[in-house]
Amino acid sequence: MNNNIKIVSLLSMLTMLLTSCATSSEKDTGKTSPDLAVLDSIQGSLDGSTWQGKPSKNSQVPASVSDALLPDVPVDFPVSTSVDRVEPRFDISVNRANARSFFISLVKNTPYNIVVHPDVKGRITLNLKDVTI
């Protein structure tokens, strides 16, 4: 019996808590709540607006605005006079090669030059595919 009283008391408190959290609407009280007044104000502003989702026929974007939004972008593509000017590609695979010798050998038998700083020392290990000088 003691458990039944606890359950009934708990249900009563839960019911009171839920009913105290319930909001009343304008229809229930006959009064306008602050939230409904704001919603009515927003709806009135929307109803009175002229925006229909499409630009009007006489609206023109000023040239200065268009220029600012779409600036000229210079595109300079390299000019190739012949197919022979395309850089050849190659693979490089090196395992613990002398660094100084490696850099000098990169340009051997090519039209390029290289100067290796005197402090460059050590060994290089790398594996590169489809690269140019």
Coordinates of C-alpha atoms in Angstrom, one line a residue:
M1 CA 0.0 0.0 0.0
N2 CA 2.9 2.3 0.8
N3 CA 4.2 1.8 -2.8
N4 CA 0.9 2.7 -4.3
I5 CA 0.9 6.1 -2.4
K6 CA 4.4 6.8 -3.7
I7 CA 3.4 6.0 -7.3
V8 CA 0.2 8.1 -7.1
S9 CA 2.2 11.0 -5.6
L10 CA 4.8 10.8 -8.3
L11 CA 2.2 10.7 -11.1
S12 CA 0.4 13.7 -9.5
M13 CA 3.6 15.7 -9.3
L14 CA 4.6 14.8 -12.9
T15 CA 1.1 15.9 -14.1
M16 CA 1.4 19.2 -12.3
L17 CA 4.9 19.8 -13.8
L18 CA 3.7 19.0 -17.3
T19 CA 0.6 21.2 -17.1
S20 CA 2.6 24.1 -15.6
C21 CA 5.0 24.0 -18.6
A22 CA 2.2 24.0 -21.2
T23 CA 1.9 27.2 -23.2
S24 CA -1.4 28.9 -23.8
S25 CA -2.2 30.2 -27.3
E26 CA -4.2 33.3 -28.3
K27 CA -7.2 31.1 -28.9
D28 CA -7.2 29.7 -25.4
T29 CA -6.8 33.0 -23.5
G30 CA -8.2 35.6 -25.9
K31 CA -4.9 37.6 -25.4
T32 CA -2.0 38.0 -27.7
S33 CA 1.3 36.6 -26.3
P34 CA 4.5 38.4 -27.1
D35 CA 5.7 35.6 -29.4
L36 CA 2.5 35.7 -31.4
A37 CA 2.7 39.5 -31.7
V38 CA 6.3 39.2 -33.1
L39 CA 5.1 36.5 -35.6
D40 CA 2.2 38.7 -36.6
S41 CA 4.6 41.7 -37.1
I42 CA 6.9 39.6 -39.2
Q43 CA 4.1 38.2 -41.3
G44 CA 2.7 41.7 -41.8
S45 CA 6.1 42.9 -43.0
L46 CA 6.4 40.0 -45.4
D47 CA 2.9 40.6 -46.8
G48 CA 3.6 44.2 -47.4
S49 CA 6.9 43.6 -49.2
T50 CA 7.4 43.9 -53.0
W51 CA 10.0 41.2 -53.4
Q52 CA 8.5 38.3 -55.4
G53 CA 11.7 36.2 -55.8
K54 CA 12.5 37.6 -59.3
P55 CA 14.3 40.8 -60.2
S56 CA 12.1 43.5 -61.6
K57 CA 12.4 44.3 -65.3
N58 CA 13.7 47.8 -64.7
S59 CA 16.4 46.8 -62.2
Q60 CA 19.8 47.1 -63.7
V61 CA 23.1 46.2 -62.0
P62 CA 25.5 49.1 -62.3
A63 CA 28.6 48.5 -64.3
S64 CA 30.8 49.4 -61.3
V65 CA 29.2 46.5 -59.3
S66 CA 29.6 44.1 -62.2
D67 CA 33.3 45.1 -62.6
A68 CA 33.9 44.7 -58.9
L69 CA 32.3 41.2 -58.9
L70 CA 33.9 40.0 -62.0
P71 CA 37.4 41.4 -62.3
D72 CA 39.6 40.7 -65.3
V73 CA 41.7 37.7 -64.8
P74 CA 44.8 37.7 -66.9
V75 CA 45.5 34.2 -68.3
D76 CA 48.9 33.8 -69.9
F77 CA 49.5 30.5 -71.4
P78 CA 53.0 29.6 -72.5
V79 CA 53.5 29.9 -76.2
S80 CA 55.0 26.8 -77.7
T81 CA 56.4 27.1 -81.3
S82 CA 57.0 23.4 -81.7
V83 CA 56.3 20.1 -80.1
D84 CA 60.1 19.6 -79.6
R85 CA 60.0 22.3 -76.9
V86 CA 58.0 20.2 -74.5
E87 CA 60.2 19.1 -71.6
P88 CA 61.0 15.4 -71.6
R89 CA 59.9 13.5 -68.6
F90 CA 61.8 10.7 -66.8
D91 CA 62.0 8.6 -63.7
I92 CA 64.7 8.9 -61.1
S93 CA 65.6 6.2 -58.6
V94 CA 68.6 6.9 -56.4
N95 CA 69.8 5.0 -53.3
R96 CA 72.5 6.7 -51.1
A97 CA 74.1 8.6 -54.0
N98 CA 76.6 11.3 -53.3
A99 CA 74.6 14.5 -53.2
R100 CA 77.1 16.7 -55.1
S101 CA 77.5 14.1 -57.9
F102 CA 73.7 13.6 -58.0
F103 CA 72.9 17.2 -58.7
I104 CA 75.6 17.6 -61.3
S105 CA 74.5 14.4 -63.1
L106 CA 70.9 15.8 -63.3
V107 CA 71.9 18.3 -65.9
K108 CA 74.5 16.2 -67.8
N109 CA 73.7 16.2 -71.5
T110 CA 71.0 18.8 -71.2
P111 CA 70.9 22.5 -72.1
Y112 CA 70.8 23.4 -68.4
N113 CA 73.5 24.5 -66.0
I114 CA 73.8 23.9 -62.3
V115 CA 76.0 25.3 -59.6
V116 CA 76.2 23.2 -56.4
H117 CA 77.1 25.1 -53.2
P118 CA 80.4 23.9 -51.6
D119 CA 78.6 23.0 -48.4
V120 CA 76.3 20.5 -50.0
K121 CA 77.4 17.1 -48.7
G122 CA 75.9 13.8 -47.8
R123 CA 73.9 11.1 -49.6
I124 CA 70.5 11.2 -51.3
T125 CA 67.9 8.4 -51.6
L126 CA 64.8 9.1 -53.6
N127 CA 62.4 7.7 -56.1
L128 CA 60.6 10.1 -58.5
K129 CA 58.3 9.2 -61.4
D130 CA 57.5 11.2 -64.5
V131 CA 59.4 14.4 -63.6
T132 CA 61.2 17.1 -65.6
I133 CA 64.4 18.9 -64.8

